[in-house]
C-alpha positions as a LaTeX table, in Angstrom:
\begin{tabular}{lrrr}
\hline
Residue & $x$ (\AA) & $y$ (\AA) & $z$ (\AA) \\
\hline
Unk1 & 182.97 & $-318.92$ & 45.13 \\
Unk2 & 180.12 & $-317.07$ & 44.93 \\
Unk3 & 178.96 & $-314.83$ & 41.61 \\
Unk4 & 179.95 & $-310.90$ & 41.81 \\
Unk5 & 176.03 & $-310.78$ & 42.04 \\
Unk6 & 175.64 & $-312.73$ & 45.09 \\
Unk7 & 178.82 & $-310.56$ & 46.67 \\
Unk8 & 177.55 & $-307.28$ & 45.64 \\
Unk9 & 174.05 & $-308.24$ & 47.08 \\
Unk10 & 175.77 & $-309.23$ & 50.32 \\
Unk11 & 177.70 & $-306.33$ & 50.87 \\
Unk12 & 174.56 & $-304.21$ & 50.83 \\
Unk13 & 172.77 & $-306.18$ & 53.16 \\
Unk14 & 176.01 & $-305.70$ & 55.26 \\
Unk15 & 175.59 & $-301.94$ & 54.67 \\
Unk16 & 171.91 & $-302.11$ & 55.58 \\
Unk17 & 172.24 & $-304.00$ & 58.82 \\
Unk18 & 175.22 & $-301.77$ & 59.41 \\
Unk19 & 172.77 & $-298.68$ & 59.35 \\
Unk20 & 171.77 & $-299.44$ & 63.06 \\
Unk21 & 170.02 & $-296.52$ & 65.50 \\
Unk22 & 172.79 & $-295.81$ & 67.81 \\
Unk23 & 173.56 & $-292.36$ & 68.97 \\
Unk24 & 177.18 & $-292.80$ & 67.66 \\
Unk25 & 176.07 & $-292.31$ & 63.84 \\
Unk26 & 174.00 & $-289.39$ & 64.72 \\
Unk27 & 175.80 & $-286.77$ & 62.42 \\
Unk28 & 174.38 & $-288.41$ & 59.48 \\
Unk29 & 170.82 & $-289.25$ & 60.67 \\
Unk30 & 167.86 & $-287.50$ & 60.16 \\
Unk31 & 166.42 & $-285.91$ & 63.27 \\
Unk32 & 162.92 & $-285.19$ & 64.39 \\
Unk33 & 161.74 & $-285.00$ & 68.04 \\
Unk34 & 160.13 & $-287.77$ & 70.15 \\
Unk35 & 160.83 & $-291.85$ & 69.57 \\
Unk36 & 162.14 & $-293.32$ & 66.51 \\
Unk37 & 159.63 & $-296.19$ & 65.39 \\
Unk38 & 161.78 & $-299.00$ & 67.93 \\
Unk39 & 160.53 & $-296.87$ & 70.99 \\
Unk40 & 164.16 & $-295.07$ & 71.83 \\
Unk41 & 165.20 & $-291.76$ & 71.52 \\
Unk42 & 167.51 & $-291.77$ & 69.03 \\
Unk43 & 167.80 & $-290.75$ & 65.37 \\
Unk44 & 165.29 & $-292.46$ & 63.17 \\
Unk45 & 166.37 & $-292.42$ & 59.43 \\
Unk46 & 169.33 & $-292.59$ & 57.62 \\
Unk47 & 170.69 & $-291.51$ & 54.64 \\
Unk48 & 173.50 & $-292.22$ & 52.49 \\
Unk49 & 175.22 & $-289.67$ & 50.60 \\
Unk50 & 177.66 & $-291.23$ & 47.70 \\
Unk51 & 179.37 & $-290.24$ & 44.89 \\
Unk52 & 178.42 & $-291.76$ & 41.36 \\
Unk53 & 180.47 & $-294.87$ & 40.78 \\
Unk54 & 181.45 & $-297.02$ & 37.35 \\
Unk55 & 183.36 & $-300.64$ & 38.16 \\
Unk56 & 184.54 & $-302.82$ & 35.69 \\
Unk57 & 188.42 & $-303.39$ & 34.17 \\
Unk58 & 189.07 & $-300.57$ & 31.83 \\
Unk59 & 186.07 & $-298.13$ & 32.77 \\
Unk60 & 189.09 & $-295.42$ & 32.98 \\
Unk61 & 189.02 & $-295.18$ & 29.28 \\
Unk62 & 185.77 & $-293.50$ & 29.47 \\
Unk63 & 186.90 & $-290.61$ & 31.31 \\
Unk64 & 187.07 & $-288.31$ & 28.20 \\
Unk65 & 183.97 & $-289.04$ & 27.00 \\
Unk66 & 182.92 & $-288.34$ & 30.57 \\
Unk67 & 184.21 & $-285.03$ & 30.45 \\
Unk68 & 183.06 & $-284.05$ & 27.07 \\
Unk69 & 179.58 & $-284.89$ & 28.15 \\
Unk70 & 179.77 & $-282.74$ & 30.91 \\
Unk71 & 181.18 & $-279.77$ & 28.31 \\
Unk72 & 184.19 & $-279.34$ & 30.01 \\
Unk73 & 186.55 & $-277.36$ & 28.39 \\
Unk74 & 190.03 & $-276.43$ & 31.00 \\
Unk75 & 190.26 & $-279.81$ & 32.87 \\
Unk76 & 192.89 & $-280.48$ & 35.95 \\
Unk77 & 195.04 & $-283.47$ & 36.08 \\
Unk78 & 196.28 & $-284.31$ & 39.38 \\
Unk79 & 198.65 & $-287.18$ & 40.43 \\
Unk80 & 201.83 & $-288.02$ & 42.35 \\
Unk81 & 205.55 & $-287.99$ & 40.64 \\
Unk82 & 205.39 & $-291.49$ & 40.87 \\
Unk83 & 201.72 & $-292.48$ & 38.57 \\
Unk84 & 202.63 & $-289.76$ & 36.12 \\
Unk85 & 205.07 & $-292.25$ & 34.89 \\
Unk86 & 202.86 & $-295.16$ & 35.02 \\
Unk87 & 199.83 & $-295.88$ & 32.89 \\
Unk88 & 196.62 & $-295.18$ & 34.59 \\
Unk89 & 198.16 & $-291.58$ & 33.91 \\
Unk90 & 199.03 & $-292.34$ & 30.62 \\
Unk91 & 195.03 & $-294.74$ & 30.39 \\
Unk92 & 193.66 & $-291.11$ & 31.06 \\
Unk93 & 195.76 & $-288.67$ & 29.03 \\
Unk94 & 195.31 & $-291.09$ & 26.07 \\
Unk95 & 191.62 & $-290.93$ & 26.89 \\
Unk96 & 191.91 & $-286.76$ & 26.82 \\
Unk97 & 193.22 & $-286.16$ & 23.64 \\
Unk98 & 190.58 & $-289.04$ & 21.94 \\
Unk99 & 188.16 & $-286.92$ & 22.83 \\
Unk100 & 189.49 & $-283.30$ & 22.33 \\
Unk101 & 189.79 & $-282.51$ & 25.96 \\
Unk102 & 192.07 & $-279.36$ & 27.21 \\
Unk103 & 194.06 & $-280.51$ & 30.40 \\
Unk104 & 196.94 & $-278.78$ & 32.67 \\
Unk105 & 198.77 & $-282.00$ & 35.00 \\
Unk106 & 199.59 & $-281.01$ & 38.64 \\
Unk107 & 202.13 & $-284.07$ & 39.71 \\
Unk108 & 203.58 & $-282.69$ & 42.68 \\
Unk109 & 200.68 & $-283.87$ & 44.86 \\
Unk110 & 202.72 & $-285.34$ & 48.12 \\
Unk111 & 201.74 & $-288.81$ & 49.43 \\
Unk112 & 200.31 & $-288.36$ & 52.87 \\
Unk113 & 199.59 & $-284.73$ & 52.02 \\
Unk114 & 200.19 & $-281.79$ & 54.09 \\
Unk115 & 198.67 & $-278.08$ & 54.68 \\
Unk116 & 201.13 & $-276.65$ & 52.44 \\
Unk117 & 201.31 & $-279.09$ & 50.02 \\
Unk118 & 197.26 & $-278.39$ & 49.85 \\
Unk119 & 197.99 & $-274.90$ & 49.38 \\
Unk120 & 200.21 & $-275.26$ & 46.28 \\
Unk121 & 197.66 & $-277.43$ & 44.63 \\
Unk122 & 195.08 & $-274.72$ & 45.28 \\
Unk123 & 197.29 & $-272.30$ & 44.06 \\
Unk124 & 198.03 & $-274.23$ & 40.72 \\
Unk125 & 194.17 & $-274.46$ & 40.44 \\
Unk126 & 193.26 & $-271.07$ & 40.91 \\
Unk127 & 195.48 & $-269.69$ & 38.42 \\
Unk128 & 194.13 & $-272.30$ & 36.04 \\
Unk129 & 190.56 & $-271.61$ & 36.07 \\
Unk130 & 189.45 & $-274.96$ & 35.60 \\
Unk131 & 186.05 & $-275.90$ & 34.52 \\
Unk132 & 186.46 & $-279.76$ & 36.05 \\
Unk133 & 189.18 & $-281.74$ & 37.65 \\
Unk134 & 190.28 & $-285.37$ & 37.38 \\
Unk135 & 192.44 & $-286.99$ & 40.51 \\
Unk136 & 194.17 & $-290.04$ & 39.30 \\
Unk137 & 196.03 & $-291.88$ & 42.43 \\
Unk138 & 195.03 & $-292.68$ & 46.25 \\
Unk139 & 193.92 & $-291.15$ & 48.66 \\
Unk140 & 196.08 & $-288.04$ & 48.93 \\
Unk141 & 195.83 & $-287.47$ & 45.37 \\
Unk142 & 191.95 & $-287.44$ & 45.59 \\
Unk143 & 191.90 & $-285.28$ & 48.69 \\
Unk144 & 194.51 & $-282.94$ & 47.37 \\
Unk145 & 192.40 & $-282.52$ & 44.30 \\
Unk146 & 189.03 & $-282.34$ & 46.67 \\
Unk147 & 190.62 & $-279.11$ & 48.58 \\
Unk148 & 192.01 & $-277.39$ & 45.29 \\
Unk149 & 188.66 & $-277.73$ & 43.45 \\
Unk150 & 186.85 & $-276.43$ & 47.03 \\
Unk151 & 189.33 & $-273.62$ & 47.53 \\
Unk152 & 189.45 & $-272.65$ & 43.64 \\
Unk153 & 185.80 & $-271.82$ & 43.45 \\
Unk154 & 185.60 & $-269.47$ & 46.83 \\
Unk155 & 188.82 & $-267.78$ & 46.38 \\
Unk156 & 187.78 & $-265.76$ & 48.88 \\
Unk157 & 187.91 & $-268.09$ & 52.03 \\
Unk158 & 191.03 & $-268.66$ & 54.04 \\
Unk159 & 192.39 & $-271.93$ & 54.38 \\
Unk160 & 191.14 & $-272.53$ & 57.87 \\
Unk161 & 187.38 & $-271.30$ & 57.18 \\
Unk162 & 186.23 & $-275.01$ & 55.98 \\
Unk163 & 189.00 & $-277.21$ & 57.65 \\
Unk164 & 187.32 & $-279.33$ & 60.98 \\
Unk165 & 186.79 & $-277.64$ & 64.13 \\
Unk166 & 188.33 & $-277.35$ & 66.88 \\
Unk167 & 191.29 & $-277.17$ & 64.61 \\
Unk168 & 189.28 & $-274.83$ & 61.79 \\
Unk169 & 186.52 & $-273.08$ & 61.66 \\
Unk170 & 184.64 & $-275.94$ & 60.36 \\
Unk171 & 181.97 & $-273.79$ & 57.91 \\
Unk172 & 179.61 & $-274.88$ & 55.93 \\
Unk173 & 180.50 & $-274.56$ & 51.73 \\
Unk174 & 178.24 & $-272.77$ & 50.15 \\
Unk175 & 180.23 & $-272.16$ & 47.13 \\
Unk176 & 179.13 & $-274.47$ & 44.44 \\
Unk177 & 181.99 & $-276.75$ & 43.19 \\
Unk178 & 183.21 & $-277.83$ & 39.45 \\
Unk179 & 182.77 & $-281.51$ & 38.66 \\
Unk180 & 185.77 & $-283.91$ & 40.38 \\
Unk181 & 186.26 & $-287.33$ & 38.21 \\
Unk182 & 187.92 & $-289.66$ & 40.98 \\
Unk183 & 190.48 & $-292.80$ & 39.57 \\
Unk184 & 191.73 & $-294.28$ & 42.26 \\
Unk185 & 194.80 & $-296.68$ & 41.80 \\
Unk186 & 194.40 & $-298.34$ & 45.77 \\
Unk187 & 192.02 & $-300.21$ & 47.48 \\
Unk188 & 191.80 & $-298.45$ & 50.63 \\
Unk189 & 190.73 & $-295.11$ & 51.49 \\
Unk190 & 187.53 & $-294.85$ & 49.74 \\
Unk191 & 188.34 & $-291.31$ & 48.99 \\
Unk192 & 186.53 & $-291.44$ & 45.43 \\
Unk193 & 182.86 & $-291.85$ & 47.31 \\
Unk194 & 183.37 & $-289.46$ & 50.48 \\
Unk195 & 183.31 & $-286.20$ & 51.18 \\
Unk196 & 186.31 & $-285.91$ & 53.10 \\
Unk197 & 189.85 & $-284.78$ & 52.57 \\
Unk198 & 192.64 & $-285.14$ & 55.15 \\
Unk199 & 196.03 & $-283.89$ & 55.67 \\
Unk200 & 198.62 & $-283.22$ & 58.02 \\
Unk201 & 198.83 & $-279.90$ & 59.81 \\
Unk202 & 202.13 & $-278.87$ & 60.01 \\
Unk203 & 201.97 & $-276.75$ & 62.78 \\
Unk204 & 200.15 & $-278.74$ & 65.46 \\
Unk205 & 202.19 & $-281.85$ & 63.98 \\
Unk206 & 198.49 & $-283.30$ & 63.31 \\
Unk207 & 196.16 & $-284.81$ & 61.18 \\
Unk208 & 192.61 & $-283.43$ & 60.62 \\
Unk209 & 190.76 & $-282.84$ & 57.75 \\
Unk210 & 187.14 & $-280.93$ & 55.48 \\
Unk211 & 184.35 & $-283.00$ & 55.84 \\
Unk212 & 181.42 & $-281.55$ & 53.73 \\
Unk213 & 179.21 & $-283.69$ & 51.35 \\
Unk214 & 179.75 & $-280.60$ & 48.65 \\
Unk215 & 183.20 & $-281.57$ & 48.44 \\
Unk216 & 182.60 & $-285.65$ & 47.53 \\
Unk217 & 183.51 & $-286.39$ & 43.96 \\
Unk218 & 181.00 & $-286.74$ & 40.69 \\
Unk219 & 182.49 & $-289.80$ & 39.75 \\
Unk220 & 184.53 & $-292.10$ & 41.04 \\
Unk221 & 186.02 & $-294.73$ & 38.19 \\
Unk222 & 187.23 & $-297.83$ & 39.62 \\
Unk223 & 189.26 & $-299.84$ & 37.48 \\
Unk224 & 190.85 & $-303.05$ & 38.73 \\
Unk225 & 193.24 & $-302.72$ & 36.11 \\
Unk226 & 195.11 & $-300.01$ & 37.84 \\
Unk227 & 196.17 & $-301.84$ & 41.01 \\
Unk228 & 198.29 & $-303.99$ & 39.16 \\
Unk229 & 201.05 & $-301.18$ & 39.16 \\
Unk230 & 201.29 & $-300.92$ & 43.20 \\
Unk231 & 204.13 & $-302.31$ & 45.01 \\
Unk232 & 203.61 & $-304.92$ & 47.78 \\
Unk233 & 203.70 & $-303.03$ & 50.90 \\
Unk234 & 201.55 & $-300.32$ & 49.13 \\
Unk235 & 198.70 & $-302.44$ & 48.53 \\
Unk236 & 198.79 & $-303.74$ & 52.37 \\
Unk237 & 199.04 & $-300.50$ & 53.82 \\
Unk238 & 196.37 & $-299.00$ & 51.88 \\
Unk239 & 194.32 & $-301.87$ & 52.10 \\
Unk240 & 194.80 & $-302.06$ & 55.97 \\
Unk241 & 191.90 & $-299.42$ & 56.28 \\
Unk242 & 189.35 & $-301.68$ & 55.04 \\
Unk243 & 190.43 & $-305.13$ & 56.23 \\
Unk244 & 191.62 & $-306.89$ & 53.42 \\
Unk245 & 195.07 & $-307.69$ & 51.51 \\
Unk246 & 196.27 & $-309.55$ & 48.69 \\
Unk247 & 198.83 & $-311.88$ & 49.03 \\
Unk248 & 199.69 & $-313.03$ & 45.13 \\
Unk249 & 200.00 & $-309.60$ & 43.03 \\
Unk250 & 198.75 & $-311.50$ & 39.41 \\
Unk251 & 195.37 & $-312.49$ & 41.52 \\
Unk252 & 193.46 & $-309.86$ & 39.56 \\
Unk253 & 190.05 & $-311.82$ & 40.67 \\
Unk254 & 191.63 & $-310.62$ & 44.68 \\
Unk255 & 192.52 & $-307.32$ & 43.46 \\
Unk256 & 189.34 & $-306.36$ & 41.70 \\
Unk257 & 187.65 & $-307.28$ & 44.70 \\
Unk258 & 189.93 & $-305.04$ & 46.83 \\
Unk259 & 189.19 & $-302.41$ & 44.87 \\
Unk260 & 185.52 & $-303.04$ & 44.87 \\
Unk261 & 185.34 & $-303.13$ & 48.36 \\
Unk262 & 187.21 & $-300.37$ & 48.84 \\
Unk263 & 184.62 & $-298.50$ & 47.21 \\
Unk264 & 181.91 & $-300.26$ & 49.54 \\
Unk265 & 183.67 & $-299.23$ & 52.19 \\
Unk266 & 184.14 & $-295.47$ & 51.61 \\
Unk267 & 180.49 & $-295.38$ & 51.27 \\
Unk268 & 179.75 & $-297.25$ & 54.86 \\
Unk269 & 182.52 & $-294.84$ & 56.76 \\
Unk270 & 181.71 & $-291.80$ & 54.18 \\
Unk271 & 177.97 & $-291.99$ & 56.19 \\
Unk272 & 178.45 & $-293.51$ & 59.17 \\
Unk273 & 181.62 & $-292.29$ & 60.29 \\
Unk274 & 185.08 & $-293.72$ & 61.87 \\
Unk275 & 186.33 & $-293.53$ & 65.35 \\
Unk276 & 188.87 & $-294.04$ & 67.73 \\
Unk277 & 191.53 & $-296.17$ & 65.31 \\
Unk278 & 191.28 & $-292.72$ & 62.82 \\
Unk279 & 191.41 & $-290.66$ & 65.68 \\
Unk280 & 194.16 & $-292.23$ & 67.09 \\
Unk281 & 196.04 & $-292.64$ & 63.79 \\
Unk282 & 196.32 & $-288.74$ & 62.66 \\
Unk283 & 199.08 & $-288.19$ & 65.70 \\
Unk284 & 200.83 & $-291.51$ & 64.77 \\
Unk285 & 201.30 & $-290.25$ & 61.18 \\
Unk286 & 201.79 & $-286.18$ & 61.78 \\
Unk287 & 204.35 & $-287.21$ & 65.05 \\
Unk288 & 206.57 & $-289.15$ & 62.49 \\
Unk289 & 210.20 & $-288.77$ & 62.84 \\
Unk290 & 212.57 & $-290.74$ & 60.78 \\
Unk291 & 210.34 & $-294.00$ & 59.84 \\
Unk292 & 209.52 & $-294.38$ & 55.95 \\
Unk293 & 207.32 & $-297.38$ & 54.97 \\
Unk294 & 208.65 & $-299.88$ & 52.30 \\
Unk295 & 208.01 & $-299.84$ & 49.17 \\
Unk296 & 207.25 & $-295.83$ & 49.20 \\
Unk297 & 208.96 & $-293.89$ & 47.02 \\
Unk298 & 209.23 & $-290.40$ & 48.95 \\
Unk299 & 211.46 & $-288.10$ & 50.18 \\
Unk300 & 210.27 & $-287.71$ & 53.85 \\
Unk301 & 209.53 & $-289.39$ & 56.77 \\
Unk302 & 205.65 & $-291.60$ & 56.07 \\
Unk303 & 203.56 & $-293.62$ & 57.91 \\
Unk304 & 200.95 & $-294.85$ & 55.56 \\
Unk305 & 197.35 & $-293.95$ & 56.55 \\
Unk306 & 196.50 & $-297.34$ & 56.34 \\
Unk307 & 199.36 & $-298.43$ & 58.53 \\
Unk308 & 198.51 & $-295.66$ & 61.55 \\
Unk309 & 194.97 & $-297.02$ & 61.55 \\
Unk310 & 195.24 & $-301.05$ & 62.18 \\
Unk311 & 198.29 & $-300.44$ & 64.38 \\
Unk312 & 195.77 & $-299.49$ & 67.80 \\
Unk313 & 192.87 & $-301.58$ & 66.42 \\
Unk314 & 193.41 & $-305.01$ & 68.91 \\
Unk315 & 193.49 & $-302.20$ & 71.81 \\
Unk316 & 190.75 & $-300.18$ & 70.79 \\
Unk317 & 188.51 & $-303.07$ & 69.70 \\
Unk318 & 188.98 & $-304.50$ & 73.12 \\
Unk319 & 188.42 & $-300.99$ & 75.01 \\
Unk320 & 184.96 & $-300.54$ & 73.04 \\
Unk321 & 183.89 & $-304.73$ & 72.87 \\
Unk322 & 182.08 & $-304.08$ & 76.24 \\
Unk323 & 179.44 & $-301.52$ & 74.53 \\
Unk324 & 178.56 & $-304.37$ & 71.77 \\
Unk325 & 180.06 & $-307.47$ & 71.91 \\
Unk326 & 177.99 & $-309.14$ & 69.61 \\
Unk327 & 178.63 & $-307.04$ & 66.87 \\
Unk328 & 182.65 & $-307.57$ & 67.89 \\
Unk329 & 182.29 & $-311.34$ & 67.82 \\
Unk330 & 180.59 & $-311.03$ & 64.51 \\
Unk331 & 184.10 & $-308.96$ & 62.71 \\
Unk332 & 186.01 & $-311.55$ & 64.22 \\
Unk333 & 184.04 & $-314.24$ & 62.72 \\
Unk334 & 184.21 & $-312.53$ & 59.37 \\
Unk335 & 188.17 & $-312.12$ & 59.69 \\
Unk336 & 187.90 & $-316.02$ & 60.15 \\
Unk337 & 188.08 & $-316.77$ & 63.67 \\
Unk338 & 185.35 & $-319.44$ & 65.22 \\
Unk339 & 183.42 & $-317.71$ & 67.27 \\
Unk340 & 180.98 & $-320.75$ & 67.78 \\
Unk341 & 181.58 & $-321.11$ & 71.56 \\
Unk342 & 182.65 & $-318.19$ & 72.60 \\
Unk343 & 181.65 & $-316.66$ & 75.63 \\
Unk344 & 180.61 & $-312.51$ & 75.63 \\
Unk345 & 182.19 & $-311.04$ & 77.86 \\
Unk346 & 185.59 & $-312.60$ & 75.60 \\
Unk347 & 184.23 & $-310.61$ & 72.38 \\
Unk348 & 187.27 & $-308.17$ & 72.92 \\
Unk349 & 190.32 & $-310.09$ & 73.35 \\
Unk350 & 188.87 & $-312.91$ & 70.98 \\
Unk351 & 188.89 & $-309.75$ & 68.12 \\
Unk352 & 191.88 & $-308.24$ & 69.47 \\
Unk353 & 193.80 & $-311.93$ & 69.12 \\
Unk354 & 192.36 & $-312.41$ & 65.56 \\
Unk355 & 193.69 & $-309.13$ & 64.28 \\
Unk356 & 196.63 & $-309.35$ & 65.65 \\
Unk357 & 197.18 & $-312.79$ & 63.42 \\
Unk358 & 195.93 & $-311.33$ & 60.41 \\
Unk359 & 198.53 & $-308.53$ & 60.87 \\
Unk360 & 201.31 & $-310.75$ & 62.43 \\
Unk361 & 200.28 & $-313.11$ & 58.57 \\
Unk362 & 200.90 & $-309.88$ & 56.55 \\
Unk363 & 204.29 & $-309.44$ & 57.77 \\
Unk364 & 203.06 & $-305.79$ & 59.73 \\
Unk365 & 205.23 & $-303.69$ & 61.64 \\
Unk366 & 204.96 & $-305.02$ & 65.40 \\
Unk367 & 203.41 & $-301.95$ & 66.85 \\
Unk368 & 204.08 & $-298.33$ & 67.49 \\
Unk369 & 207.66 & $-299.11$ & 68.61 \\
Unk370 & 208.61 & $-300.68$ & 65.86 \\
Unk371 & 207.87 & $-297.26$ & 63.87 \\
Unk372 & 209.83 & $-295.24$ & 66.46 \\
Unk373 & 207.65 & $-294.30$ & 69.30 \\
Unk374 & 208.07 & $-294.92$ & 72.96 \\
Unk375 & 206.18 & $-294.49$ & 75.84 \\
Unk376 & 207.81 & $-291.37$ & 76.45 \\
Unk377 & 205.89 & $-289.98$ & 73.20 \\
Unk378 & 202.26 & $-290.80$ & 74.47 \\
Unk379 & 201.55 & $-287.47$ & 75.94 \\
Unk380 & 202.20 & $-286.25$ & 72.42 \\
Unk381 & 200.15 & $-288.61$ & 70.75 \\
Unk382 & 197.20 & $-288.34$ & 73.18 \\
Unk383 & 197.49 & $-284.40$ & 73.01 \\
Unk384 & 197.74 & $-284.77$ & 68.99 \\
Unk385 & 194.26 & $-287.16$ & 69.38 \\
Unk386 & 192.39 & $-284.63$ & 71.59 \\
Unk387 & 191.17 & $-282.43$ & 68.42 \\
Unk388 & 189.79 & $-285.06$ & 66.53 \\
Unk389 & 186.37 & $-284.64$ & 68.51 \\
Unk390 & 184.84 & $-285.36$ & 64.61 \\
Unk391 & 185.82 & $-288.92$ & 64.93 \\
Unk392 & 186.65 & $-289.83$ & 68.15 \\
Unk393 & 182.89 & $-288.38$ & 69.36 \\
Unk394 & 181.44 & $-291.73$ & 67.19 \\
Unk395 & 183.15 & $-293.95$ & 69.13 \\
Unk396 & 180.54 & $-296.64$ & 71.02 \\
Unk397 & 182.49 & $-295.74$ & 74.43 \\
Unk398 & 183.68 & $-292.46$ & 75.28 \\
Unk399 & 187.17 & $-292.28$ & 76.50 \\
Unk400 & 189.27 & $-289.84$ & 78.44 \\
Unk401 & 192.79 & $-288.92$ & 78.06 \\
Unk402 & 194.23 & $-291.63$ & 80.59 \\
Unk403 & 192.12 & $-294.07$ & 78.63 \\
Unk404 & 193.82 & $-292.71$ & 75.74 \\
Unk405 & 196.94 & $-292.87$ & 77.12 \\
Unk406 & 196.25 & $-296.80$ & 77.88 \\
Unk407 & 195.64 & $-297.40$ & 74.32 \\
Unk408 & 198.77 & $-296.21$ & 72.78 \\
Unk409 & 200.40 & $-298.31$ & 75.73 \\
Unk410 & 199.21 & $-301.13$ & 75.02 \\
Unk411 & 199.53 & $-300.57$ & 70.88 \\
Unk412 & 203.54 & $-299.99$ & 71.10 \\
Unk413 & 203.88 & $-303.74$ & 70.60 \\
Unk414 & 201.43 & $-306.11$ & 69.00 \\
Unk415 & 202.72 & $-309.51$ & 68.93 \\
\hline
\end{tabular}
């Protein structure tokens, strides 16, 4: 096996090679006019934009001394019901009071978080005046904490002034934000380096989301420690939405990994983008109508974010395999398939076929009909994908609505 070294170093040449010259990634290229240095007329620089991050078992500990350092003096604690029973809450309360720091919890974050449940976290923080905030938990916790720090300091701004057009009114933030410590507990979402928060819109039964680089945390701590206290189906479902799982739940060598790539990961889609699975996936979680995932502890209906993504990915990665099949043949290689004589124009169905073993091996749900759709829903979920022009836009082949349609066909059963 090779050294963490050796990984880390490959993962950036991944990242580099990954930072290609096609239109699709424009939105976080630099711009100028004429041809970029390979003679096309495209975007000829990129940047990436990441949050600070510490790794290593135990780094949590630190996060008083983080926030003393920064001078803080009225910090917010935000988790789920759930964590603030468990001890990365407990890790970072104990680290608090060692270091004489004055904290307020919010635990009534909800787990696939909504536009009200946003609002009464931004309520709970404007009323606190807090000078920094800490999110401890996944994804929603970090992007319910992202919105309440954004909203808190320009109390001014309606809710809709910074959410993504055509659903907001997608403005830039200008306000400048207090400092977000990030500790995530799953190894999926990358929330802790990106600059994005998402939610469900209750009254377009949607997903969509702020995207602003303002918004991205300080620090993101991201201790392998704390995915010991996820449940089984937790850690797949999160983890679905970068590729990987973890089969034995004492492997802590498998889990720190998880979580490390996790973090890689959230830095490659925090820059480049997603596209047509995420797209796709807001209307399969914000349609939801009686389906709750295993191992979830929550009072309403959930379809993990994780869960909505992977479910269209052998049908989209075969729709968009004709734009670069090389680079399709190459993900199917690294998911383990041999690619050695395989012909191009097969790049599709060859990734399509290997996904759909690595989710049949993981015991997934077999397709959108297994979580309660039918085809009579696909309207719905093809009207619910039209908005999400901020993701679907980077996808290598444009699509139209009967394409769409198509997709979620051929998604409603996988195996």
């Amino acid at each position: 096996m090779a050294a963490p070294r050796d990984r880390v170093a490959h993962l950036l040449r991944q990242l580099q090679r990954a930072a290609c010259q096609c239109p699709s990634h424009s939105h976080t290229y630099s711009q100028a006019p004429g041809l970029s240095p390979s003679g096309k007329t495209t975007d000829y620089a990129f940047e990436m934009a990441v949050s600070n991050i510490r790794y290593g078992a135990g780094v949590t500990k630190e996060v008083g001394m983080d926030l003393q350092n920064m001078g803080a003096k009225n910090v917010c604690l935000m988790t789920d019901k759930n964590l603030s029973q468990l001890p990365p809450v407990q890790t970072v309360m104990d680290s608090f009071v060692k270091n004489g720091i004055n904290f307020k919890v919010y635990d009534n974050v909800r787990v696939e978080p909504t536009d009200r449940s946003f609002m009464e976290a931004i309520e709970f923080a404007r009323r606190g005046a807090f000078d920094a905030y800490v999110a401890v938990g996944g994804g929603s916790t970090i992007d319910t904490c992202k919105a309440a720090n954004l909203y808190a300091s320009s109390p001014d701004s309606d809710f809709l002034d910074y959410v993504n057009a055509p659903i907001g009114k997608g403005k830039p933030v200008t306000a400048p934000l207090k400092p977000l410590i990030a500790v995530p507990t799953t190894s999926g979402t990358g929330s802790e380096t990106t600059g994005v928060a998402i939610f469900d819109y209750e009254y377009l039964k949607v997903k969509t989301g702020i995207a602003s680089r303002a918004i991205k945390p300080t620090l993101g701590l991201i201790d392998p420690l704390h995915t010991l206290h996820m449940p089984e189906r937790v850690i797949a479902n999160s983890g679905f939405d970068v590729l990987w799982a973890v089969r034995n739940p004492d492997d802590l060598e498998a889990r720190s990994n998880m979580h490390l790539a996790s973090a890689f990961a959230g830095i490659g889609f925090g820059n480049a983008g997603v596209h047509l699975c995420h797209g796709m996936s807001y209307p399969i979680s914000g349609l939801v109508k009686t389906y709750k995932a295993k191992d979830y502890n929550v009072d309403h209906p959930l379809v993990p974010h994780g869960l909505s993504v992977v479910l269209t990915s052998p049908a989209v990665f075969t729709f968009t395999a004709q734009m670069s099949p090389e680079h399709h043949l190459e993900m199917a290689e690294i998911l383990g398939a041999d690619t050695r004589t395989a012909r191009v124009p097969d790049a599709g169905p060859i990734l399509a076929d290997t996904l759909r073993k690595f989710l049949f091996d993981l015991d997934v749900d077999d397709g959108l009909a297994a979580i309660g759709y039918s085809k009579a829903d696909i309207p719905a979920l093809v009207k619910g994908t039209l908005p999400q022009e901020r993701v679907t836009k980077l996808a290598p082949r444009p699509q139209s609505e009967e394409d769409l349609s198509v997709l979620f066909e051929a998604s409603m059963k996988l195996y």
